[in-house]
Short mmCIF file of C-alpha atoms in Angstrom, two decimals:
data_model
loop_
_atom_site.label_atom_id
_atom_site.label_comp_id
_atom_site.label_asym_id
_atom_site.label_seq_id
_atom_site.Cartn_x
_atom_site.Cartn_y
_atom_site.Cartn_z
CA UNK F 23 111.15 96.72 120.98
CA UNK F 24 109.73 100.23 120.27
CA UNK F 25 108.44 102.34 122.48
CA UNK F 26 104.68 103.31 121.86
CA UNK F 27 104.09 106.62 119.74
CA UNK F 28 102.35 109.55 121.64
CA UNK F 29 100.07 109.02 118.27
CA UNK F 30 98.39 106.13 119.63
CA UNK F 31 95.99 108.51 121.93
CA UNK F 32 94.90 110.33 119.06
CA UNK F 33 92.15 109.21 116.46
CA UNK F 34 90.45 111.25 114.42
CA UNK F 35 86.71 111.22 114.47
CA UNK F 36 85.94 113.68 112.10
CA UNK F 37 85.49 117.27 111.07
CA UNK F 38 82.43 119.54 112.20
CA UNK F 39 81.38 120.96 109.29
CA UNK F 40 79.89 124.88 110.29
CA UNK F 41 80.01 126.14 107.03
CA UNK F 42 80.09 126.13 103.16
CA UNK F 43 82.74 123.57 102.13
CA UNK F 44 85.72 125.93 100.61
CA UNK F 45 88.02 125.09 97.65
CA UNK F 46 91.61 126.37 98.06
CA UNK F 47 94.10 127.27 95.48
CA UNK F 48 97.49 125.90 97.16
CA UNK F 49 100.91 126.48 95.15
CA UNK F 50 103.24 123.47 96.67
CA UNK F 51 107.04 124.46 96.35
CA UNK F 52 108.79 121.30 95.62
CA UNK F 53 112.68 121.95 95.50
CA UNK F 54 114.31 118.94 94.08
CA UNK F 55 113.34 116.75 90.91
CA UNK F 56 109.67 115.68 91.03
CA UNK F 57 108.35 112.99 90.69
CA UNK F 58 111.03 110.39 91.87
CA UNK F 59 110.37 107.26 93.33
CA UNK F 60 111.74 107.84 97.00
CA UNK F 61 110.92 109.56 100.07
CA UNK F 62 110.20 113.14 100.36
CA UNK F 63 108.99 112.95 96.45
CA UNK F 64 106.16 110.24 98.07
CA UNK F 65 104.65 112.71 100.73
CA UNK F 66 104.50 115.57 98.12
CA UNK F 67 102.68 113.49 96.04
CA UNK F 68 100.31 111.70 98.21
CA UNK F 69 99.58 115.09 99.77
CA UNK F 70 98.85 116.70 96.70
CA UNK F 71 96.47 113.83 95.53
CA UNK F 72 94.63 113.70 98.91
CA UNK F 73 93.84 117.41 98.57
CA UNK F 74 92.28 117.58 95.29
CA UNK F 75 90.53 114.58 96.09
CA UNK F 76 89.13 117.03 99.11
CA UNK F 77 88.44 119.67 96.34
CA UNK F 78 91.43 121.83 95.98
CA UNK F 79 92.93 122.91 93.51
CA UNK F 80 96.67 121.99 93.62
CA UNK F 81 100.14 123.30 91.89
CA UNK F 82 103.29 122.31 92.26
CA UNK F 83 106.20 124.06 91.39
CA UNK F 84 109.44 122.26 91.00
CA UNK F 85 112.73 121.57 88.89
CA UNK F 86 112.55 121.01 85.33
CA UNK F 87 114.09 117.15 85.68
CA UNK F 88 111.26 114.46 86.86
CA UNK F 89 108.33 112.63 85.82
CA UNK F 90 105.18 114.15 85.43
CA UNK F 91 102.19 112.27 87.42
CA UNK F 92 98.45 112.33 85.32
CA UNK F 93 96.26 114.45 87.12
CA UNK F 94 98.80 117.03 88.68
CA UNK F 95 99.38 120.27 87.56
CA UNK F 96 103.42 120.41 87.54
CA UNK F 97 104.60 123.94 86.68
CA UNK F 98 108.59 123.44 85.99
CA UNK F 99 111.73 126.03 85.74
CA UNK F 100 114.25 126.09 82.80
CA UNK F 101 116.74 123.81 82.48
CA UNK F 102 120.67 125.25 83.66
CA UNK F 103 122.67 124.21 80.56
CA UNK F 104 125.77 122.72 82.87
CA UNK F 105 123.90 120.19 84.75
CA UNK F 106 120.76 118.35 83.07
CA UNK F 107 121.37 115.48 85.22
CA UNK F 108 119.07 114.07 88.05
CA UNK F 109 120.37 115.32 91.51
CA UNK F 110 119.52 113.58 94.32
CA UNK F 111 120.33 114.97 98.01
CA UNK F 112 122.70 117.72 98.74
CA UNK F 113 124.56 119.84 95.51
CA UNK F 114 126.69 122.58 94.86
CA UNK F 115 124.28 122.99 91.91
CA UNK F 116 120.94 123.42 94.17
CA UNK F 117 121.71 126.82 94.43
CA UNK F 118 121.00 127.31 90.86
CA UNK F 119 118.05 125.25 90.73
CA UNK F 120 116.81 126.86 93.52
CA UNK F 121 117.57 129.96 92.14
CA UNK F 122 115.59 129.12 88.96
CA UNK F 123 112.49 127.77 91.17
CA UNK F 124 112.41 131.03 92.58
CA UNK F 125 111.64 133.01 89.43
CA UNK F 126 109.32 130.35 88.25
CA UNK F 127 107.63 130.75 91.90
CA UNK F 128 107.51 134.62 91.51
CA UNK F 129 106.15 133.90 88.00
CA UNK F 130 103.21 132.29 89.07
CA UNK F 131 102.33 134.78 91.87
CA UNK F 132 101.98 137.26 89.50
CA UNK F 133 100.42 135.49 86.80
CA UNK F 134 97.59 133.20 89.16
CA UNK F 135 95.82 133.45 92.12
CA UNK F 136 96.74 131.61 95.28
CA UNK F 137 95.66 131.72 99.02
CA UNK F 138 98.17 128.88 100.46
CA UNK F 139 101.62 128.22 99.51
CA UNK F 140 102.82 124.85 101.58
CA UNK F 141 106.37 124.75 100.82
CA UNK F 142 108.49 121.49 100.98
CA UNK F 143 112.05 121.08 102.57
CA UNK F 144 114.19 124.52 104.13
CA UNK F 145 115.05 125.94 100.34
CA UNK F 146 110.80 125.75 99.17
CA UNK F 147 110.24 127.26 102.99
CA UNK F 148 112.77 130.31 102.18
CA UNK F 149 111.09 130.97 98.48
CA UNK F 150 108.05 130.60 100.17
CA UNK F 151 108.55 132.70 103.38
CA UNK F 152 110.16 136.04 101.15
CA UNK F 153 107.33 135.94 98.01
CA UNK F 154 104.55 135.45 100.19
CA UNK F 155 105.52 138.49 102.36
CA UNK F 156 105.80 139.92 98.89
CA UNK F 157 102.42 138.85 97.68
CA UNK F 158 100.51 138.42 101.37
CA UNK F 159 100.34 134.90 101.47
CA UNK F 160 100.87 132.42 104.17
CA UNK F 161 103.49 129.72 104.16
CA UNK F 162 102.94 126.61 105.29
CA UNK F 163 106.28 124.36 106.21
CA UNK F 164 106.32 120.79 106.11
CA UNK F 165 109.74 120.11 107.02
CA UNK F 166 111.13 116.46 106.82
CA UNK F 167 114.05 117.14 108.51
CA UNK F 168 116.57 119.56 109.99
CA UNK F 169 118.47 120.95 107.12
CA UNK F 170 122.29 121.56 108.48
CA UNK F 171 121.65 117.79 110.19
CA UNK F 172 121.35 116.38 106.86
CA UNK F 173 124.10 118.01 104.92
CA UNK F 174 126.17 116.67 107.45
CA UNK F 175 124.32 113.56 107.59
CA UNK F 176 125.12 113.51 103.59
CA UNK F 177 128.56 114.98 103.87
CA UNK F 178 128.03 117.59 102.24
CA UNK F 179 129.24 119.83 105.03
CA UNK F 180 130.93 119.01 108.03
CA UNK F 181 130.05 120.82 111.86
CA UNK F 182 133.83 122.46 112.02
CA UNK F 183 133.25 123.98 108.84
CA UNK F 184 133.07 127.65 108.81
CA UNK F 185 129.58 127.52 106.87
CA UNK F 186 128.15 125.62 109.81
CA UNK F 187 127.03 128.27 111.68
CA UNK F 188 125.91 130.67 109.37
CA UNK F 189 123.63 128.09 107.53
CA UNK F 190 122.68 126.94 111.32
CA UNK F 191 121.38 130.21 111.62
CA UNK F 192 119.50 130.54 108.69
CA UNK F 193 117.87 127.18 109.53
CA UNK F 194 116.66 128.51 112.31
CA UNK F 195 115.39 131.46 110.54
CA UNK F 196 113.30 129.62 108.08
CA UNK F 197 111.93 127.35 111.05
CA UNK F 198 110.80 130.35 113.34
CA UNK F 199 109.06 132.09 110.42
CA UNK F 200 106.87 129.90 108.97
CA UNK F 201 103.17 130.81 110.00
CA UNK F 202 102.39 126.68 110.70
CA UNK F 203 105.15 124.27 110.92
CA UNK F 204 103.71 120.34 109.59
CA UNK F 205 106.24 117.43 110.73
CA UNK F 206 106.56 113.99 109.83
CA UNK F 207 107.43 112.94 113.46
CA UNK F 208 107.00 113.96 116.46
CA UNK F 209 110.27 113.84 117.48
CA UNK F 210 111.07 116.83 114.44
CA UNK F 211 108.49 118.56 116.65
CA UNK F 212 110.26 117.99 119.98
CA UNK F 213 113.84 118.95 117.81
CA UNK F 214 112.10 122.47 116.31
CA UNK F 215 110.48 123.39 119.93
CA UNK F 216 113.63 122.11 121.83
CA UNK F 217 116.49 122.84 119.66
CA UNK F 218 115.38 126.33 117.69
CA UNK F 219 113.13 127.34 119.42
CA UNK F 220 109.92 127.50 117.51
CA UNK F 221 106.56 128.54 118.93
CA UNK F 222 105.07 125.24 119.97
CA UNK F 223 101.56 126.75 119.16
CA UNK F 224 102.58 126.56 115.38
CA UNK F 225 104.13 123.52 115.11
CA UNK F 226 102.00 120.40 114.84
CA UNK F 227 102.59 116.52 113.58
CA UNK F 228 101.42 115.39 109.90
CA UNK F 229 103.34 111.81 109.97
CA UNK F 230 103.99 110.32 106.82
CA UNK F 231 100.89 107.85 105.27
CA UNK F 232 100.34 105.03 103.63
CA UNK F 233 97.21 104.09 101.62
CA UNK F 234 96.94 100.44 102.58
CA UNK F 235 94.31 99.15 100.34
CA UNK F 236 97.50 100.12 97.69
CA UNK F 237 100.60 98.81 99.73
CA UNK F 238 98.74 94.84 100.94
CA UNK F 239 100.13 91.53 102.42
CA UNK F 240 100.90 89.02 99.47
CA UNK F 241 98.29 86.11 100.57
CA UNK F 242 96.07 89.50 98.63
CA UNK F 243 97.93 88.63 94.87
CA UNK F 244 96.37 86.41 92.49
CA UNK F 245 97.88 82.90 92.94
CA UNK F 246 101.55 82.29 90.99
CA UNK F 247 101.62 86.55 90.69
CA UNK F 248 104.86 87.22 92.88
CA UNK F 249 106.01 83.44 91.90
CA UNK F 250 106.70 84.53 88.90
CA UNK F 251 107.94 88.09 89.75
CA UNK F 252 109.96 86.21 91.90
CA UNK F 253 111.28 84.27 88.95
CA UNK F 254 112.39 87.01 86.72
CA UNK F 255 114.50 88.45 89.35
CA UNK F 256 116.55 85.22 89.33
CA UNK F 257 115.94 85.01 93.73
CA UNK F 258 116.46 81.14 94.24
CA UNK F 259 112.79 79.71 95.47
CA UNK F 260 114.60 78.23 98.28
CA UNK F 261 115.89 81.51 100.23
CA UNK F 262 114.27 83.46 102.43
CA UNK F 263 114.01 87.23 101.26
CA UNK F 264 114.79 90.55 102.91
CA UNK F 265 113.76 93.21 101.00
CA UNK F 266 114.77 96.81 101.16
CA UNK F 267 113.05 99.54 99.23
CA UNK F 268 114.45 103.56 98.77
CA UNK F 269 117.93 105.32 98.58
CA UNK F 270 121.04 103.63 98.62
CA UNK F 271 123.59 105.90 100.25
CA UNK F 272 125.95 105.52 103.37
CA UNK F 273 123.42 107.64 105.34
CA UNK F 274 120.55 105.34 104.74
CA UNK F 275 122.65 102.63 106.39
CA UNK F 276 123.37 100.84 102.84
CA UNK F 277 126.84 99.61 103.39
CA UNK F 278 125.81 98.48 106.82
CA UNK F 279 123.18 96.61 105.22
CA UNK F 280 125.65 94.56 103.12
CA UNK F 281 127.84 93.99 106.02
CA UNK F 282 125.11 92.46 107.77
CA UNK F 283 124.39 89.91 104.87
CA UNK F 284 128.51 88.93 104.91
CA UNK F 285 127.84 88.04 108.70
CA UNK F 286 123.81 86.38 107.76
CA UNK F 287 125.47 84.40 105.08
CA UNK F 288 128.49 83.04 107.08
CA UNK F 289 126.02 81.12 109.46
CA UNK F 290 123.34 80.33 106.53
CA UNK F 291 123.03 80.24 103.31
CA UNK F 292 119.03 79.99 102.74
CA UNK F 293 118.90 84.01 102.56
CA UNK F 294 118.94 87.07 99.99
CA UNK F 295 118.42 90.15 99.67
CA UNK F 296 116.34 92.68 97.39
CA UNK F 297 117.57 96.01 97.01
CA UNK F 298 115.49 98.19 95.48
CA UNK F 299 116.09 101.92 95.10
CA UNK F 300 118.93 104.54 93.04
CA UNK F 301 121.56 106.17 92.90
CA UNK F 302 124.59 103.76 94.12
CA UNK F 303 123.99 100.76 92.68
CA UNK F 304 127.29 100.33 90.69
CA UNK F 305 129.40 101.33 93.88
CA UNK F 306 126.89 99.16 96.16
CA UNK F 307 127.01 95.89 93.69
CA UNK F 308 130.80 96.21 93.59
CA UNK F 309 130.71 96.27 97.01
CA UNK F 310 128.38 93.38 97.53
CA UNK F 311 130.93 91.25 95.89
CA UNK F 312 133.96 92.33 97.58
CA UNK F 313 132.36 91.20 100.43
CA UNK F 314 131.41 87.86 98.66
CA UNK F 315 128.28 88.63 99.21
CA UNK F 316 127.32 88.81 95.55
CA UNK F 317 125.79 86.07 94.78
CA UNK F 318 122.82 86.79 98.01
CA UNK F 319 121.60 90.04 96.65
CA UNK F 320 119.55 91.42 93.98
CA UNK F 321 119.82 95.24 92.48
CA UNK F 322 116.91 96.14 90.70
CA UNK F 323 117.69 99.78 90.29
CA UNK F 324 114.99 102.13 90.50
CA UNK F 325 111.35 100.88 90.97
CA UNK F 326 108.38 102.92 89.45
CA UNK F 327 106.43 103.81 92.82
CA UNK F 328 102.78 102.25 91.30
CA UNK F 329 104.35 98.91 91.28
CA UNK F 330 106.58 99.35 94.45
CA UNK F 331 103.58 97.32 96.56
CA UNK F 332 104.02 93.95 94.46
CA UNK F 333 107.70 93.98 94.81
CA UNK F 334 107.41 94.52 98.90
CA UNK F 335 104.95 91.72 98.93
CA UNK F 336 107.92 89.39 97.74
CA UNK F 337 109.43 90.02 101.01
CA UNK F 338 109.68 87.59 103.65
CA UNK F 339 110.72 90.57 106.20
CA UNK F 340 111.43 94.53 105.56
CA UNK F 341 115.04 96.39 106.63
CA UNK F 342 115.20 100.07 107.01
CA UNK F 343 119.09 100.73 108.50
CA UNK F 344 118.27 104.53 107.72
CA UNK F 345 121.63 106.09 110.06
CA UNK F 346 120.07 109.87 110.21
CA UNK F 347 118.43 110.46 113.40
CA UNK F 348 116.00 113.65 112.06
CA UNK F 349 115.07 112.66 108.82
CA UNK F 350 111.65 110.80 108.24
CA UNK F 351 111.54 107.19 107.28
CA UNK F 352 108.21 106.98 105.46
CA UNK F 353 109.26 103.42 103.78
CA UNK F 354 108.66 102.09 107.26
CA UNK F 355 104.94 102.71 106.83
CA UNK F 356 104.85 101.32 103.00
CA UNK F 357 106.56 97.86 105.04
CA UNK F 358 104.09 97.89 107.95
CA UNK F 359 101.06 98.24 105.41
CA UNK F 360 102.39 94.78 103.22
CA UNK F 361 102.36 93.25 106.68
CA UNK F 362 105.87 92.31 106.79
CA UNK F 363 108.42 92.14 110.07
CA UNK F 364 109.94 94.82 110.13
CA UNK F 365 114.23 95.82 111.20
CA UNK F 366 115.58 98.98 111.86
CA UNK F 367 118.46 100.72 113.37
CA UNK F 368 116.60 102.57 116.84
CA UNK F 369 116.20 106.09 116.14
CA UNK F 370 113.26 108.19 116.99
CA UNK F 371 111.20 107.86 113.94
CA UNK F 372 111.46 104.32 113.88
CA UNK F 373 110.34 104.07 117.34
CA UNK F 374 107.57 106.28 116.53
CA UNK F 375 106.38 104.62 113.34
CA UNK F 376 107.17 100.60 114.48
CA UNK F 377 105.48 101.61 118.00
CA UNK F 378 105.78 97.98 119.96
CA UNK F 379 105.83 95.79 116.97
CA UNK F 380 108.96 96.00 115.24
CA UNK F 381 112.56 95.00 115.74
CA UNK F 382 114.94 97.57 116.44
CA UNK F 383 119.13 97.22 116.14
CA UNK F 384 121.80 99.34 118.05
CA UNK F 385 121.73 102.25 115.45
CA UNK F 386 125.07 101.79 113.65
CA UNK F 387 126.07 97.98 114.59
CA UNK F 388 126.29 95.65 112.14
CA UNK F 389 126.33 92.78 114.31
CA UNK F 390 123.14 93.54 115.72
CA UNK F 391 121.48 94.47 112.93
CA UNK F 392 122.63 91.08 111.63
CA UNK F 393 121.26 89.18 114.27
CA UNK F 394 117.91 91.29 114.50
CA UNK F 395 117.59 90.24 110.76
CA UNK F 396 117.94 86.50 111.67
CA UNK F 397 115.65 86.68 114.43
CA UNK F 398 112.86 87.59 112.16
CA UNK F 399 113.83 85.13 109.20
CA UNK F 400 114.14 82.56 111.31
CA UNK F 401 111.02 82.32 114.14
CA UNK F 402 111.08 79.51 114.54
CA UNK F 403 115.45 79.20 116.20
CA UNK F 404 114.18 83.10 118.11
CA UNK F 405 111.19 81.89 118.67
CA UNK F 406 109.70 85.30 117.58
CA UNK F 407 105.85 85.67 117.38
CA UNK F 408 106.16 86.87 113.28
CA UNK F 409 102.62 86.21 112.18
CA UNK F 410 101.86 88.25 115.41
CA UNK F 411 104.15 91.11 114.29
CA UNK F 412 102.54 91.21 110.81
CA UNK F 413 99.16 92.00 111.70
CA UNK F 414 99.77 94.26 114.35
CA UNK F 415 102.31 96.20 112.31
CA UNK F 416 99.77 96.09 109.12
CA UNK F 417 96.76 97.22 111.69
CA UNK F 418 98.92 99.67 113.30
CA UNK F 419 99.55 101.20 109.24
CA UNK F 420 95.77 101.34 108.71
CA UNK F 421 94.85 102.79 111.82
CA UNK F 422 97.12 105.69 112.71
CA UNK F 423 98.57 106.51 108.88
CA UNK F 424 96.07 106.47 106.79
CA UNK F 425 96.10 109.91 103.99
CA UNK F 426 92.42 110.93 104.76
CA UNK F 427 93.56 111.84 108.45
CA UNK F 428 96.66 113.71 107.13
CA UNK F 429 94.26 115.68 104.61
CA UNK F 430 92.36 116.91 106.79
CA UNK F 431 95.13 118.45 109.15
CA UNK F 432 96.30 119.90 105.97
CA UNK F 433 92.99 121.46 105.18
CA UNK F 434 92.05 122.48 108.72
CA UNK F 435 95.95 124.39 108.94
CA UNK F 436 95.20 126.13 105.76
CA UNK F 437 91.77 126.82 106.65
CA UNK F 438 92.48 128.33 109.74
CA UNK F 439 95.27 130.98 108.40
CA UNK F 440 93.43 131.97 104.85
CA UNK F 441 90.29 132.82 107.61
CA UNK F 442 93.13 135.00 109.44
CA UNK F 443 94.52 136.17 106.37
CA UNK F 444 91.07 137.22 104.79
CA UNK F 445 89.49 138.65 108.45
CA UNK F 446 93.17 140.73 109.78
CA UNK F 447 95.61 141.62 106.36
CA UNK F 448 97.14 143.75 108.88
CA UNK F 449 98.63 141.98 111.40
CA UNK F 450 101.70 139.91 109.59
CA UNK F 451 103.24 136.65 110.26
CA UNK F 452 100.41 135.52 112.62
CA UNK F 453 100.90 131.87 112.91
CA UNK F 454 98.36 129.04 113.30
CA UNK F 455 98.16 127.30 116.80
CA UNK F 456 97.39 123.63 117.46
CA UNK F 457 94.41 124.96 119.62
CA UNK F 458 93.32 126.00 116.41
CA UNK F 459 93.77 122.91 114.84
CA UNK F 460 92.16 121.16 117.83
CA UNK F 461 89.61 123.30 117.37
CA UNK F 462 88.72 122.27 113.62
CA UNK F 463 89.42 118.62 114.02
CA UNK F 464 88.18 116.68 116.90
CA UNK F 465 90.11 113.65 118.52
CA UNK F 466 89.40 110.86 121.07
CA UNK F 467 91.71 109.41 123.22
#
């Protein structure tokens, strides 16, 4: 079982409104394809809804690949005529998107008006951090992860390699700049104070949300809804169904997953499972029935993120295997939200997320992620209090994750540094300090 979250002290009462509500113009600096259905694409979009909602006005900046979302102003670079393709994670080729982003960025300063940029991942922090100190603009970080931990988490570059250190270095860089510093856990705020050294006073928690009047239980569906959804996916009515929603790559624990179901099905034969997410699902299928598995598990491919909700609800329990230790795991909160009993390997986040409630493996062991998986799809051999688990996990969602508490961290760290921006242009890089947040939105223990 989890431990309980340091988040479970904190509720947010509400904002003491002193003064003239205030309409920002933020320019978000999304490096990567926007909108895709998965992950870090999730937060920048729920964050940039849950502002305007508040009043602001809202751009994002981003790659020219990706769907465009009604109701968001998406600003996009040119296209590089050697790779049109969608890139997900780590590439060589990043370095020309980026480099593309950057003049669309610098575009934009000079053509509009902005008095916030809140830049996503390291490589929107480093465009951020050198045009605002071009344009006198402070840079807001939300960072999802430690950068050189996840290109070696990806492969993409290994510790020995003599690029390590210098990219370690301008990691750290990027981190220590930033005048406010917005996590998804609190263990990436432990890593940045602990490990590089960041001024705790600027670094602060925004978890990942979930709206959970969107993401509900299926006894909420009109009757015969997800029967039939059901249906049309070909899942037997007879089998009990894990289902398994984002990337599938060998750092989100995918071809542990399918390991797991060759040891599940060996001792039973009433189970499947629905994977759901992109890029690997030729090399993940083929895999599947190597392990004669095949026949157990259902690839849907990507699924758009508005209907993401109905397909969870299918679910009999929720598996996250997700191997990275620093990177978020926001599809832990969509899971919690349906109400469904939730696995996943023990790492920080999922500690922090699952609190008490859910069911945590020895990160990296297939047998125990196997047998974890069979203690929640079958209660009634472990003797597991499920129903139990899905309302506390579901209440748990609604209480502590909820969007309108992460907007208004948002708005009070942006307040907070346009006010110091606007009253003292001459003292630079002045950060924001959680006493300052504190001192703009008011908690109870």
């Amino acid at each position: 079982m989890a431990s309980e979250s340091i988040q479970d002290s904190l509720s947010v009462t509400g904002k003491e409104e002193t003064k003239e509500d205030r309409s920002f113009r933020v320019l978000m600096i999304a490096p990567t394809s926007f909108f895709a259905d998965y992950g870090c694409h999730v937060r920048i979009l729920e964050e940039a809804r849950i502002l305007q909602k508040m009043g602001h006005r809202v751009t994002i900046v981003t790659y020219r690949n990706g769907h465009d979302v009604p109701g968001l102003d998406i600003r996009r670079t040119l296209p590089i005529p050697w790779r049109r393709e969608y890139e997900v994670g780590s590439s060589r080729h990043k370095i020309a998107f980026d480099a593309l982003l950057g003049l669309k960025t610098l575009e934009l300063l000079v053509r509009e008006r902005y008095d916030v940029i809140h830049a996503h991942l390291h490589e929107g922090a480093l465009i951020g951090l050198i045009l605002g100190r071009l344009f006198r603009i402070p840079v807001v970080f939300d960072f999802q992860g430690s950068l050189t931990g996840e290109m070696v988490d990806h492969k993409f570059l290994s510790e020995k390699s003599r690029f390590f250190a210098p990219m370690l270095r301008l990691e750290t860089w990027i981190n220590r700049s930033a005048h406010a510093v917005l996590t998804s856990t609190s263990n990436a705020q432990r890593l940045l104070v602990e490990r590089f050294g960041c001024d705790p006073e600027r670094v602060q928690t925004l978890p990942d949300s979930v709206n959970a009047d969107v993401f509900r239980p299926a006894e909420t569906y009109p009757a015969g809804e997800l029967a039939e959804l059901r249906a049309s996916l070909g899942i037997p009515a007879d089998r009990r169904l894990i289902v398994y929603l984002g990337l599938l790559a060998e750092h989100q624990g995918t071809s542990h997953l399918l390991r797991a179901m060759q040891l599940l099905v060996q001792r039973r034969t009433d189970v499947h499972l629905l994977l759901m997410g992109f890029p690997g699902e030729a090399v993940y299928h083929r895999q599947a029935h190597e392990l004669g598995v095949g026949n157990f598990v259902t690839f849907t491919g990507r699924i758009p993120y508005p209907e993401a909700p109905k397909y969870l609800a299918l679910g009999d329990i929720a598996v996250a295997p997700k191997l990275s230790a620093t990177e978020g795991a926001g599809k832990l909160l969509n899971y919690m939200a349906v109400g469904l009993p939730t696995v996943a390997f023990d790492t920080p986040v999922a500690r922090e997320y699952l609190g008490l409630d859910g069911i945590l493996a020895r990160r990296g062991d297939v047998a125990s992620l196997a047998e974890e998986l069979a203690s929640c799809l079958y209660p009634e051999e472990s003797r597991r209090p499920v129903n139990e688990m899905k309302r506390q996990l579901r209440q748990r969602a609604s209480r502590l994750f909820g969007w309108d508490l992460a907007g208004r961290q948002i708005e009070s760290a942006f307040d907070i540094l346009i006010s110091k921006r606007r009253a003292d242009r001459g003292v630079s890089n002045r950060g924001v300090s959680n006493r300052d947040i504190a001192h703009k939105t008011s908690y109870s223990g």
